PDB file of C-alpha atoms in Angstrom:
ATOM      1  CA  MET N   1       0.019  -0.001  -0.040  1.00 38.00           C
ATOM      2  CA  THR N   2       1.429   3.299  -1.030  1.00 42.00           C
ATOM      3  CA  ALA N   3       1.713   5.845   1.747  1.00 43.00           C
ATOM      4  CA  LYS N   4      -0.023   9.214   1.147  1.00 41.00           C
ATOM      5  CA  PRO N   5       2.396  12.102   0.558  1.00 41.00           C
ATOM      6  CA  PRO N   6       2.533  14.745   3.331  1.00 43.00           C
ATOM      7  CA  PRO N   7       0.205  17.632   2.841  1.00 47.00           C
ATOM      8  CA  ARG N   8       1.625  20.623   0.996  1.00 52.00           C
ATOM      9  CA  PRO N   9       2.418  23.758   3.039  1.00 65.00           C
ATOM     10  CA  LEU N  10      -0.543  26.142   2.996  1.00 80.00           C
ATOM     11  CA  LYS N  11      -0.211  28.989   0.509  1.00 90.00           C
ATOM     12  CA  MET N  12      -0.739  32.405   2.108  1.00 95.00           C
ATOM     13  CA  ARG N  13      -0.538  34.941  -0.793  1.00 96.00           C
ATOM     14  CA  SER N  14      -4.198  36.065  -0.574  1.00 98.00           C
ATOM     15  CA  TRP N  15      -6.584  36.129   2.360  1.00 98.00           C
ATOM     16  CA  LEU N  16     -10.135  37.080   1.253  1.00 98.00           C
ATOM     17  CA  PHE N  17     -12.563  38.383   3.923  1.00 97.00           C
ATOM     18  CA  ALA N  18     -16.255  37.485   3.643  1.00 97.00           C
ATOM     19  CA  PRO N  19     -18.954  38.638   6.155  1.00 97.00           C
ATOM     20  CA  GLY N  20     -19.954  35.650   8.227  1.00 96.00           C
ATOM     21  CA  ASP N  21     -23.661  36.531   8.107  1.00 95.00           C
ATOM     22  CA  SER N  22     -23.822  36.258   4.297  1.00 95.00           C
ATOM     23  CA  ALA N  23     -24.068  32.675   3.044  1.00 95.00           C
ATOM     24  CA  LYS N  24     -23.682  33.897  -0.541  1.00 96.00           C
ATOM     25  CA  LYS N  25     -20.473  35.928   0.095  1.00 96.00           C
ATOM     26  CA  CYS N  26     -18.975  33.078   2.260  1.00 97.00           C
ATOM     27  CA  ALA N  27     -19.610  30.595  -0.494  1.00 96.00           C
ATOM     28  CA  LYS N  28     -18.180  32.935  -3.079  1.00 97.00           C
ATOM     29  CA  ALA N  29     -15.026  33.453  -1.105  1.00 97.00           C
ATOM     30  CA  ILE N  30     -14.556  29.691  -0.544  1.00 97.00           C
ATOM     31  CA  ALA N  31     -15.064  28.969  -4.242  1.00 96.00           C
ATOM     32  CA  SER N  32     -12.574  31.697  -5.311  1.00 96.00           C
ATOM     33  CA  GLU N  33      -8.936  31.426  -6.140  1.00 96.00           C
ATOM     34  CA  THR N  34      -7.946  32.939  -2.821  1.00 97.00           C
ATOM     35  CA  ASP N  35      -5.343  31.008  -0.901  1.00 97.00           C
ATOM     36  CA  ILE N  36      -7.272  31.562   2.326  1.00 98.00           C
ATOM     37  CA  ALA N  37     -11.014  32.336   2.670  1.00 98.00           C
ATOM     38  CA  LEU N  38     -11.429  34.352   5.793  1.00 98.00           C
ATOM     39  CA  LEU N  39     -14.978  34.180   7.133  1.00 98.00           C
ATOM     40  CA  ASP N  40     -15.475  37.191   9.391  1.00 97.00           C
ATOM     41  CA  LEU N  41     -17.414  37.271  12.731  1.00 98.00           C
ATOM     42  CA  GLU N  42     -15.964  40.643  13.764  1.00 96.00           C
ATOM     43  CA  ASP N  43     -16.167  43.978  12.094  1.00 90.00           C
ATOM     44  CA  SER N  44     -18.378  43.124   9.140  1.00 93.00           C
ATOM     45  CA  VAL N  45     -21.105  41.624  11.411  1.00 95.00           C
ATOM     46  CA  THR N  46     -23.333  43.838  13.547  1.00 96.00           C
ATOM     47  CA  PRO N  47     -23.826  42.727  17.216  1.00 95.00           C
ATOM     48  CA  GLU N  48     -27.390  41.653  16.653  1.00 96.00           C
ATOM     49  CA  ASN N  49     -26.344  39.379  13.739  1.00 96.00           C
ATOM     50  CA  LYS N  50     -23.426  37.707  15.451  1.00 97.00           C
ATOM     51  CA  PRO N  51     -25.332  34.588  16.687  1.00 96.00           C
ATOM     52  CA  ALA N  52     -26.746  33.875  13.285  1.00 96.00           C
ATOM     53  CA  ALA N  53     -23.355  34.508  11.715  1.00 97.00           C
ATOM     54  CA  ARG N  54     -21.758  31.895  13.971  1.00 97.00           C
ATOM     55  CA  GLU N  55     -24.262  29.329  12.766  1.00 96.00           C
ATOM     56  CA  GLN N  56     -23.741  30.391   9.156  1.00 96.00           C
ATOM     57  CA  VAL N  57     -19.965  30.106   9.380  1.00 97.00           C
ATOM     58  CA  ALA N  58     -20.193  26.661  11.001  1.00 97.00           C
ATOM     59  CA  ASP N  59     -22.551  25.510   8.237  1.00 96.00           C
ATOM     60  CA  ALA N  60     -20.274  26.899   5.591  1.00 96.00           C
ATOM     61  CA  LEU N  61     -17.313  25.022   7.061  1.00 96.00           C
ATOM     62  CA  ALA N  62     -19.290  21.795   7.199  1.00 93.00           C
ATOM     63  CA  GLY N  63     -19.645  21.867   3.437  1.00 88.00           C
ATOM     64  CA  VAL N  64     -15.987  22.350   2.658  1.00 92.00           C
ATOM     65  CA  GLU N  65     -13.641  19.518   1.737  1.00 89.00           C
ATOM     66  CA  ASP N  66     -10.361  21.474   2.053  1.00 91.00           C
ATOM     67  CA  ARG N  67     -10.940  23.222   5.324  1.00 93.00           C
ATOM     68  CA  ALA N  68      -7.278  24.000   5.862  1.00 94.00           C
ATOM     69  CA  ARG N  69      -7.763  27.111   3.608  1.00 96.00           C
ATOM     70  CA  VAL N  70     -10.903  28.295   5.356  1.00 98.00           C
ATOM     71  CA  TRP N  71     -10.283  30.392   8.367  1.00 98.00           C
ATOM     72  CA  VAL N  72     -12.437  32.440  10.720  1.00 98.00           C
ATOM     73  CA  ARG N  73     -11.791  35.890  12.185  1.00 98.00           C
ATOM     74  CA  ILE N  74     -13.205  35.822  15.704  1.00 98.00           C
ATOM     75  CA  ASN N  75     -13.989  38.840  17.925  1.00 98.00           C
ATOM     76  CA  PRO N  76     -11.316  40.218  20.287  1.00 97.00           C
ATOM     77  CA  LEU N  77     -10.444  38.128  23.385  1.00 98.00           C
ATOM     78  CA  THR N  78     -11.475  41.084  25.549  1.00 96.00           C
ATOM     79  CA  THR N  79     -15.169  40.546  24.509  1.00 96.00           C
ATOM     80  CA  PRO N  80     -17.488  37.710  25.491  1.00 95.00           C
ATOM     81  CA  ASP N  81     -18.157  37.175  21.799  1.00 97.00           C
ATOM     82  CA  ALA N  82     -14.729  35.494  21.390  1.00 98.00           C
ATOM     83  CA  ILE N  83     -15.685  32.449  23.403  1.00 97.00           C
ATOM     84  CA  ALA N  84     -19.021  32.186  21.781  1.00 98.00           C
ATOM     85  CA  ASP N  85     -17.308  32.371  18.378  1.00 98.00           C
ATOM     86  CA  LEU N  86     -14.853  29.637  19.233  1.00 98.00           C
ATOM     87  CA  THR N  87     -17.459  27.430  20.760  1.00 97.00           C
ATOM     88  CA  ALA N  88     -19.555  27.663  17.553  1.00 97.00           C
ATOM     89  CA  ILE N  89     -16.795  27.104  14.995  1.00 97.00           C
ATOM     90  CA  VAL N  90     -13.986  24.892  16.354  1.00 97.00           C
ATOM     91  CA  SER N  91     -16.110  21.742  16.069  1.00 96.00           C
ATOM     92  CA  ALA N  92     -16.414  22.485  12.324  1.00 96.00           C
ATOM     93  CA  GLN N  93     -12.623  22.416  12.100  1.00 96.00           C
ATOM     94  CA  PRO N  94     -11.532  25.661  10.380  1.00 97.00           C
ATOM     95  CA  GLY N  95      -7.965  25.754   9.189  1.00 97.00           C
ATOM     96  CA  GLY N  96      -7.218  28.504  11.582  1.00 98.00           C
ATOM     97  CA  VAL N  97      -8.406  31.451  13.673  1.00 98.00           C
ATOM     98  CA  PHE N  98      -7.599  35.063  12.819  1.00 98.00           C
ATOM     99  CA  LEU N  99      -7.244  37.030  15.980  1.00 98.00           C
ATOM    100  CA  PRO N 100      -7.923  40.797  15.921  1.00 97.00           C
ATOM    101  CA  LYS N 101      -6.518  43.333  18.357  1.00 97.00           C
ATOM    102  CA  ALA N 102      -3.813  41.030  19.604  1.00 98.00           C
ATOM    103  CA  GLU N 103      -1.599  42.656  22.239  1.00 97.00           C
ATOM    104  CA  GLY N 104       1.352  40.292  22.561  1.00 97.00           C
ATOM    105  CA  ALA N 105       2.254  36.720  23.197  1.00 98.00           C
ATOM    106  CA  ALA N 106      -0.142  36.415  26.206  1.00 98.00           C
ATOM    107  CA  ASP N 107      -3.080  36.661  23.844  1.00 98.00           C
ATOM    108  CA  ILE N 108      -1.714  33.888  21.681  1.00 98.00           C
ATOM    109  CA  THR N 109      -1.382  31.793  24.819  1.00 98.00           C
ATOM    110  CA  GLN N 110      -4.899  32.571  25.988  1.00 98.00           C
ATOM    111  CA  LEU N 111      -6.365  31.684  22.584  1.00 98.00           C
ATOM    112  CA  HIS N 112      -4.150  28.481  22.490  1.00 98.00           C
ATOM    113  CA  HIS N 113      -5.715  27.403  25.800  1.00 98.00           C
ATOM    114  CA  TYR N 114      -9.230  27.940  24.463  1.00 98.00           C
ATOM    115  CA  LEU N 115      -8.448  26.030  21.331  1.00 98.00           C
ATOM    116  CA  THR N 116      -6.778  23.203  23.209  1.00 98.00           C
ATOM    117  CA  ALA N 117      -9.847  22.711  25.358  1.00 98.00           C
ATOM    118  CA  LEU N 118     -12.266  22.928  22.416  1.00 98.00           C
ATOM    119  CA  GLU N 119     -10.241  20.577  20.233  1.00 98.00           C
ATOM    120  CA  ALA N 120     -10.132  17.949  22.979  1.00 98.00           C
ATOM    121  CA  ALA N 121     -13.915  18.299  23.572  1.00 97.00           C
ATOM    122  CA  ASN N 122     -14.550  17.727  19.850  1.00 97.00           C
ATOM    123  CA  GLY N 123     -12.069  14.910  19.313  1.00 97.00           C
ATOM    124  CA  ILE N 124      -9.766  17.079  17.181  1.00 97.00           C
ATOM    125  CA  ALA N 125      -6.005  16.518  17.349  1.00 96.00           C
ATOM    126  CA  ASP N 126      -4.244  19.056  19.646  1.00 96.00           C
ATOM    127  CA  GLY N 127      -2.724  21.944  17.687  1.00 96.00           C
ATOM    128  CA  THR N 128      -4.795  21.406  14.560  1.00 96.00           C
ATOM    129  CA  THR N 129      -6.258  24.916  14.572  1.00 98.00           C
ATOM    130  CA  LYS N 130      -3.621  27.509  13.617  1.00 98.00           C
ATOM    131  CA  ILE N 131      -3.489  31.177  14.533  1.00 98.00           C
ATOM    132  CA  ALA N 132      -2.878  34.401  12.592  1.00 98.00           C
ATOM    133  CA  ALA N 133      -2.835  37.665  14.549  1.00 98.00           C
ATOM    134  CA  LEU N 134      -3.518  41.304  13.778  1.00 97.00           C
ATOM    135  CA  VAL N 135      -0.794  42.860  15.835  1.00 97.00           C
ATOM    136  CA  THR N 136      -0.935  46.693  15.446  1.00 96.00           C
ATOM    137  CA  GLU N 137      -4.650  47.598  15.948  1.00 95.00           C
ATOM    138  CA  THR N 138      -4.199  49.254  19.349  1.00 95.00           C
ATOM    139  CA  ALA N 139      -1.476  51.600  20.620  1.00 95.00           C
ATOM    140  CA  ALA N 140      -0.426  49.052  23.294  1.00 95.00           C
ATOM    141  CA  ALA N 141      -0.063  46.337  20.687  1.00 96.00           C
ATOM    142  CA  MET N 142       2.536  48.376  18.771  1.00 95.00           C
ATOM    143  CA  PHE N 143       5.026  47.968  21.654  1.00 96.00           C
ATOM    144  CA  ARG N 144       4.682  44.169  21.804  1.00 97.00           C
ATOM    145  CA  THR N 145       5.312  43.011  18.234  1.00 97.00           C
ATOM    146  CA  GLY N 146       8.676  41.533  19.364  1.00 97.00           C
ATOM    147  CA  GLU N 147       7.040  39.264  21.866  1.00 97.00           C
ATOM    148  CA  TYR N 148       5.762  36.784  19.288  1.00 98.00           C
ATOM    149  CA  ALA N 149       9.286  35.441  18.693  1.00 97.00           C
ATOM    150  CA  GLY N 150       9.549  34.195  22.288  1.00 95.00           C
ATOM    151  CA  ASP N 151       8.945  30.875  23.871  1.00 96.00           C
ATOM    152  CA  TYR N 152       5.421  30.605  25.214  1.00 98.00           C
ATOM    153  CA  PRO N 153       2.455  28.180  25.153  1.00 98.00           C
ATOM    154  CA  GLY N 154       0.725  28.327  21.766  1.00 97.00           C
ATOM    155  CA  ARG N 155       3.833  29.486  19.928  1.00 97.00           C
ATOM    156  CA  ASP N 156       3.638  26.597  17.525  1.00 97.00           C
ATOM    157  CA  ARG N 157       0.110  27.455  16.396  1.00 98.00           C
ATOM    158  CA  LEU N 158       1.116  30.996  15.180  1.00 98.00           C
ATOM    159  CA  VAL N 159       1.781  31.017  11.449  1.00 98.00           C
ATOM    160  CA  ALA N 160       1.141  34.548  10.282  1.00 98.00           C
ATOM    161  CA  MET N 161       0.976  38.199  11.464  1.00 98.00           C
ATOM    162  CA  SER N 162      -0.774  41.110   9.884  1.00 98.00           C
ATOM    163  CA  TRP N 163      -1.329  44.716  10.649  1.00 96.00           C
ATOM    164  CA  GLY N 164      -4.172  47.215  10.347  1.00 91.00           C
ATOM    165  CA  ALA N 165      -4.610  50.931  10.127  1.00 89.00           C
ATOM    166  CA  GLU N 166      -8.359  51.461  10.570  1.00 88.00           C
ATOM    167  CA  ASP N 167      -8.714  50.373  14.241  1.00 89.00           C
ATOM    168  CA  LEU N 168      -5.418  52.061  15.168  1.00 90.00           C
ATOM    169  CA  SER N 169      -6.419  55.391  13.677  1.00 89.00           C
ATOM    170  CA  SER N 170      -9.705  55.129  15.557  1.00 87.00           C
ATOM    171  CA  GLU N 171      -7.983  54.629  18.849  1.00 89.00           C
ATOM    172  CA  LEU N 172      -5.600  57.489  18.091  1.00 89.00           C
ATOM    173  CA  GLY N 173      -8.400  59.873  17.110  1.00 89.00           C
ATOM    174  CA  ALA N 174      -6.597  60.364  13.751  1.00 85.00           C
ATOM    175  CA  ARG N 175      -8.758  61.857  10.946  1.00 81.00           C
ATOM    176  CA  GLU N 176      -6.370  60.750   8.184  1.00 81.00           C
ATOM    177  CA  GLN N 177      -4.247  57.689   7.622  1.00 85.00           C
ATOM    178  CA  ARG N 178      -2.630  58.736   4.340  1.00 79.00           C
ATOM    179  CA  GLY N 179      -1.109  61.856   2.852  1.00 73.00           C
ATOM    180  CA  SER N 180      -2.070  63.606  -0.408  1.00 71.00           C
ATOM    181  CA  ASP N 181       0.191  61.168  -2.285  1.00 74.00           C
ATOM    182  CA  GLY N 182      -1.845  58.215  -1.095  1.00 74.00           C
ATOM    183  CA  GLU N 183       1.014  56.873   1.080  1.00 81.00           C
ATOM    184  CA  TYR N 184       0.481  55.933   4.681  1.00 86.00           C
ATOM    185  CA  ALA N 185       1.500  58.561   7.285  1.00 87.00           C
ATOM    186  CA  HIS N 186       4.517  57.819   9.472  1.00 90.00           C
ATOM    187  CA  THR N 187       2.639  56.147  12.333  1.00 93.00           C
ATOM    188  CA  TYR N 188       1.037  53.574  10.012  1.00 94.00           C
ATOM    189  CA  GLU N 189       4.266  52.903   8.078  1.00 94.00           C
ATOM    190  CA  PHE N 190       5.799  52.330  11.493  1.00 95.00           C
ATOM    191  CA  ALA N 191       3.059  49.817  12.257  1.00 96.00           C
ATOM    192  CA  ARG N 192       3.667  48.024   8.998  1.00 96.00           C
ATOM    193  CA  SER N 193       7.380  47.835   9.720  1.00 97.00           C
ATOM    194  CA  LEU N 194       6.804  46.523  13.225  1.00 97.00           C
ATOM    195  CA  CYS N 195       4.584  43.842  11.872  1.00 98.00           C
ATOM    196  CA  LEU N 196       7.167  42.835   9.297  1.00 98.00           C
ATOM    197  CA  LEU N 197      10.044  42.784  11.720  1.00 98.00           C
ATOM    198  CA  GLY N 198       8.004  40.980  14.389  1.00 98.00           C
ATOM    199  CA  ALA N 199       6.745  38.287  12.001  1.00 98.00           C
ATOM    200  CA  VAL N 200      10.263  37.661  10.579  1.00 96.00           C
ATOM    201  CA  ALA N 201      11.712  37.447  14.050  1.00 97.00           C
ATOM    202  CA  ALA N 202       8.989  34.885  14.951  1.00 97.00           C
ATOM    203  CA  GLY N 203       9.553  32.949  11.845  1.00 95.00           C
ATOM    204  CA  VAL N 204       5.981  33.369  10.563  1.00 97.00           C
ATOM    205  CA  ALA N 205       4.509  34.911   7.459  1.00 96.00           C
ATOM    206  CA  PRO N 206       4.065  38.734   7.438  1.00 98.00           C
ATOM    207  CA  ILE N 207       0.836  39.693   5.665  1.00 98.00           C
ATOM    208  CA  GLU N 208       0.078  43.089   4.344  1.00 97.00           C
ATOM    209  CA  THR N 209      -3.201  44.820   5.269  1.00 96.00           C
ATOM    210  CA  VAL N 210      -6.193  45.467   3.042  1.00 95.00           C
ATOM    211  CA  GLN N 211      -6.549  48.096   0.317  1.00 92.00           C
ATOM    212  CA  PRO N 212     -10.021  49.663   0.703  1.00 87.00           C
ATOM    213  CA  GLU N 213     -10.059  51.080  -2.869  1.00 87.00           C
ATOM    214  CA  PHE N 214     -11.039  47.692  -4.293  1.00 84.00           C
ATOM    215  CA  ARG N 215     -11.825  48.969  -7.829  1.00 86.00           C
ATOM    216  CA  ASP N 216      -8.315  50.223  -8.521  1.00 90.00           C
ATOM    217  CA  LEU N 217      -6.647  46.890  -9.266  1.00 94.00           C
ATOM    218  CA  ASP N 218      -3.561  48.425 -10.934  1.00 92.00           C
ATOM    219  CA  ALA N 219      -2.845  50.325  -7.809  1.00 91.00           C
ATOM    220  CA  LEU N 220      -3.453  47.200  -5.752  1.00 94.00           C
ATOM    221  CA  GLU N 221      -0.994  45.220  -7.740  1.00 93.00           C
ATOM    222  CA  ARG N 222       1.661  47.863  -7.502  1.00 93.00           C
ATOM    223  CA  ARG N 223       1.279  48.053  -3.788  1.00 94.00           C
ATOM    224  CA  ALA N 224       1.345  44.311  -3.467  1.00 96.00           C
ATOM    225  CA  ARG N 225       4.508  44.064  -5.489  1.00 95.00           C
ATOM    226  CA  GLY N 226       6.052  46.829  -3.402  1.00 95.00           C
ATOM    227  CA  VAL N 227       5.336  45.191  -0.055  1.00 95.00           C
ATOM    228  CA  ARG N 228       6.491  41.723  -1.396  1.00 94.00           C
ATOM    229  CA  ALA N 229       9.770  43.339  -2.318  1.00 92.00           C
ATOM    230  CA  SER N 230      10.123  44.563   1.257  1.00 94.00           C
ATOM    231  CA  GLY N 231       9.546  41.018   2.670  1.00 94.00           C
ATOM    232  CA  PHE N 232       5.762  40.509   2.964  1.00 97.00           C
ATOM    233  CA  ARG N 233       4.474  37.069   1.999  1.00 95.00           C
ATOM    234  CA  GLY N 234       0.865  37.876   1.275  1.00 97.00           C
ATOM    235  CA  MET N 235      -1.924  40.441   1.519  1.00 98.00           C
ATOM    236  CA  LEU N 236      -5.517  40.672   2.914  1.00 98.00           C
ATOM    237  CA  ALA N 237      -8.384  41.263   0.432  1.00 97.00           C
ATOM    238  CA  ILE N 238     -11.842  42.649   0.864  1.00 96.00           C
ATOM    239  CA  HIS N 239     -13.238  41.873  -2.638  1.00 96.00           C
ATOM    240  CA  PRO N 240     -12.944  38.808  -4.860  1.00 96.00           C
ATOM    241  CA  ALA N 241     -11.596  40.948  -7.698  1.00 96.00           C
ATOM    242  CA  GLN N 242      -8.534  41.709  -5.598  1.00 97.00           C
ATOM    243  CA  VAL N 243      -7.476  38.048  -5.367  1.00 97.00           C
ATOM    244  CA  ALA N 244      -5.961  37.607  -8.804  1.00 96.00           C
ATOM    245  CA  PRO N 245      -3.725  40.697  -8.705  1.00 96.00           C
ATOM    246  CA  ILE N 246      -2.528  39.722  -5.192  1.00 97.00           C
ATOM    247  CA  ASN N 247      -1.722  36.178  -6.213  1.00 96.00           C
ATOM    248  CA  THR N 248       0.142  37.437  -9.297  1.00 95.00           C
ATOM    249  CA  ALA N 249       2.152  39.927  -7.318  1.00 95.00           C
ATOM    250  CA  PHE N 250       3.195  37.335  -4.716  1.00 94.00           C
ATOM    251  CA  THR N 251       4.124  34.673  -7.246  1.00 91.00           C
ATOM    252  CA  PRO N 252       7.727  34.863  -8.558  1.00 87.00           C
ATOM    253  CA  ASN N 253       8.013  35.304 -12.283  1.00 79.00           C
ATOM    254  CA  THR N 254      10.300  33.482 -14.663  1.00 81.00           C
ATOM    255  CA  GLU N 255      12.954  36.138 -14.602  1.00 82.00           C
ATOM    256  CA  GLU N 256      13.153  36.027 -10.774  1.00 77.00           C
ATOM    257  CA  LEU N 257      13.308  32.240 -10.726  1.00 80.00           C
ATOM    258  CA  ASP N 258      15.930  32.086 -13.399  1.00 80.00           C
ATOM    259  CA  HIS N 259      18.099  34.640 -11.551  1.00 79.00           C
ATOM    260  CA  ALA N 260      17.664  32.801  -8.297  1.00 82.00           C
ATOM    261  CA  ARG N 261      18.754  29.524  -9.892  1.00 89.00           C
ATOM    262  CA  ALA N 262      21.713  31.197 -11.428  1.00 85.00           C
ATOM    263  CA  VAL N 263      22.789  32.591  -8.063  1.00 85.00           C
ATOM    264  CA  VAL N 264      22.531  29.124  -6.429  1.00 86.00           C
ATOM    265  CA  GLN N 265      24.444  27.581  -9.319  1.00 83.00           C
ATOM    266  CA  ALA N 266      27.216  30.239  -9.147  1.00 82.00           C
ATOM    267  CA  PHE N 267      27.858  29.408  -5.478  1.00 87.00           C
ATOM    268  CA  ALA N 268      27.613  25.639  -6.228  1.00 85.00           C
ATOM    269  CA  ASP N 269      30.337  26.073  -8.898  1.00 81.00           C
ATOM    270  CA  ASN N 270      32.489  27.834  -6.367  1.00 83.00           C
ATOM    271  CA  PRO N 271      32.271  25.725  -3.177  1.00 82.00           C
ATOM    272  CA  GLY N 272      33.670  27.455  -0.133  1.00 78.00           C
ATOM    273  CA  ALA N 273      33.632  30.921  -1.774  1.00 77.00           C
ATOM    274  CA  GLY N 274      32.211  33.786   0.249  1.00 80.00           C
ATOM    275  CA  THR N 275      31.522  35.866  -2.834  1.00 83.00           C
ATOM    276  CA  VAL N 276      30.899  35.128  -6.539  1.00 82.00           C
ATOM    277  CA  ALA N 277      30.584  37.269  -9.638  1.00 81.00           C
ATOM    278  CA  LEU N 278      27.371  37.026 -11.685  1.00 80.00           C
ATOM    279  CA  ASP N 279      26.257  39.247 -14.580  1.00 82.00           C
ATOM    280  CA  GLY N 280      28.887  41.961 -13.616  1.00 80.00           C
ATOM    281  CA  ASN N 281      27.747  42.039  -9.928  1.00 83.00           C
ATOM    282  CA  MET N 282      29.594  40.767  -6.920  1.00 84.00           C
ATOM    283  CA  LEU N 283      27.297  38.556  -4.726  1.00 82.00           C
ATOM    284  CA  ASP N 284      27.874  37.410  -1.150  1.00 83.00           C
ATOM    285  CA  ARG N 285      26.174  34.799   1.045  1.00 80.00           C
ATOM    286  CA  PRO N 286      23.002  36.882   1.901  1.00 77.00           C
ATOM    287  CA  HIS N 287      22.182  36.832  -1.877  1.00 81.00           C
ATOM    288  CA  LEU N 288      22.463  32.999  -1.784  1.00 86.00           C
ATOM    289  CA  VAL N 289      20.167  32.788   1.181  1.00 81.00           C
ATOM    290  CA  LEU N 290      17.584  35.061  -0.497  1.00 78.00           C
ATOM    291  CA  ALA N 291      17.737  32.989  -3.747  1.00 81.00           C
ATOM    292  CA  GLN N 292      17.371  29.714  -1.869  1.00 82.00           C
ATOM    293  CA  ARG N 293      14.304  31.010   0.030  1.00 78.00           C
ATOM    294  CA  LEU N 294      12.635  32.239  -3.100  1.00 76.00           C
ATOM    295  CA  LEU N 295      13.118  28.837  -4.779  1.00 82.00           C
ATOM    296  CA  SER N 296      11.956  27.006  -1.688  1.00 78.00           C
ATOM    297  CA  GLU N 297       8.785  29.096  -1.417  1.00 73.00           C
ATOM    298  CA  HIS N 298       8.082  28.666  -5.101  1.00 72.00           C
ATOM    299  CA  ASN N 299       8.361  24.877  -4.776  1.00 68.00           C
ATOM    300  CA  GLU N 300       6.006  24.983  -1.855  1.00 46.00           C
ATOM    301  CA  ALA N 301       3.500  26.951  -3.863  1.00 41.00           C
ATOM    302  CA  ASP N 302       3.564  24.616  -6.886  1.00 38.00           C
TER     303      ASP N 302
END
């Protein structure tokens, strides 16, 4: 009897939100080309609709074969809604939980304990449900983005970190997030940088925040390519039309792959060398590491 191959690592280029109280939009997100369909129980659902949304999300999960790519954004841990969300959806085995307003490693540990208890109660293997965290939505959270790299209960569940500007600007009382050129103001660029640095330190995927202007797909792809060049591995989406440009931007093209292969080959042809020459440029070991990582990530995405 032939053993089954191990499951491929989950792709994380695009994360498409869908309001949990809309069966139609949840189904459309799940059926789309998004890497992760993110069924939302938080901001897109009004308080009075949350109970019905929990049932709807659980039903949507029950009808999915590949649940590893269907995640749920719960409400913040500081609210009673979080426990109600988890109780309703963990038994349906989502691939993961997206935690808003995370304020450090202690929140990951708290969520981990909830998940551990609910997995045990539902006969689900411990650690099955992964975690992604929004880590810059409050002022306090900004100072704790380095904590996620530590050693704490639940650390192995954490696979991605993202950032947000809307909730942060609300807490700050800021009327504008961006300047006249469309670029984020310094505070939000700082939040983006802290998310990137914290995620890389923790060894998890840094994920870029949403672009609210969902009709301008050219601008979306330019931004996605820009943040990918700075180190981000994926991006949140709020409309199905955003998925294709995001997937394209976060997929290495032929030229990138050929160059990475050439870098790896150049070092292989010069074993023990600290630097090599390629196309008129002098490359050192960090260039090799970057090339190897790009090829590894591409192979995982195939």
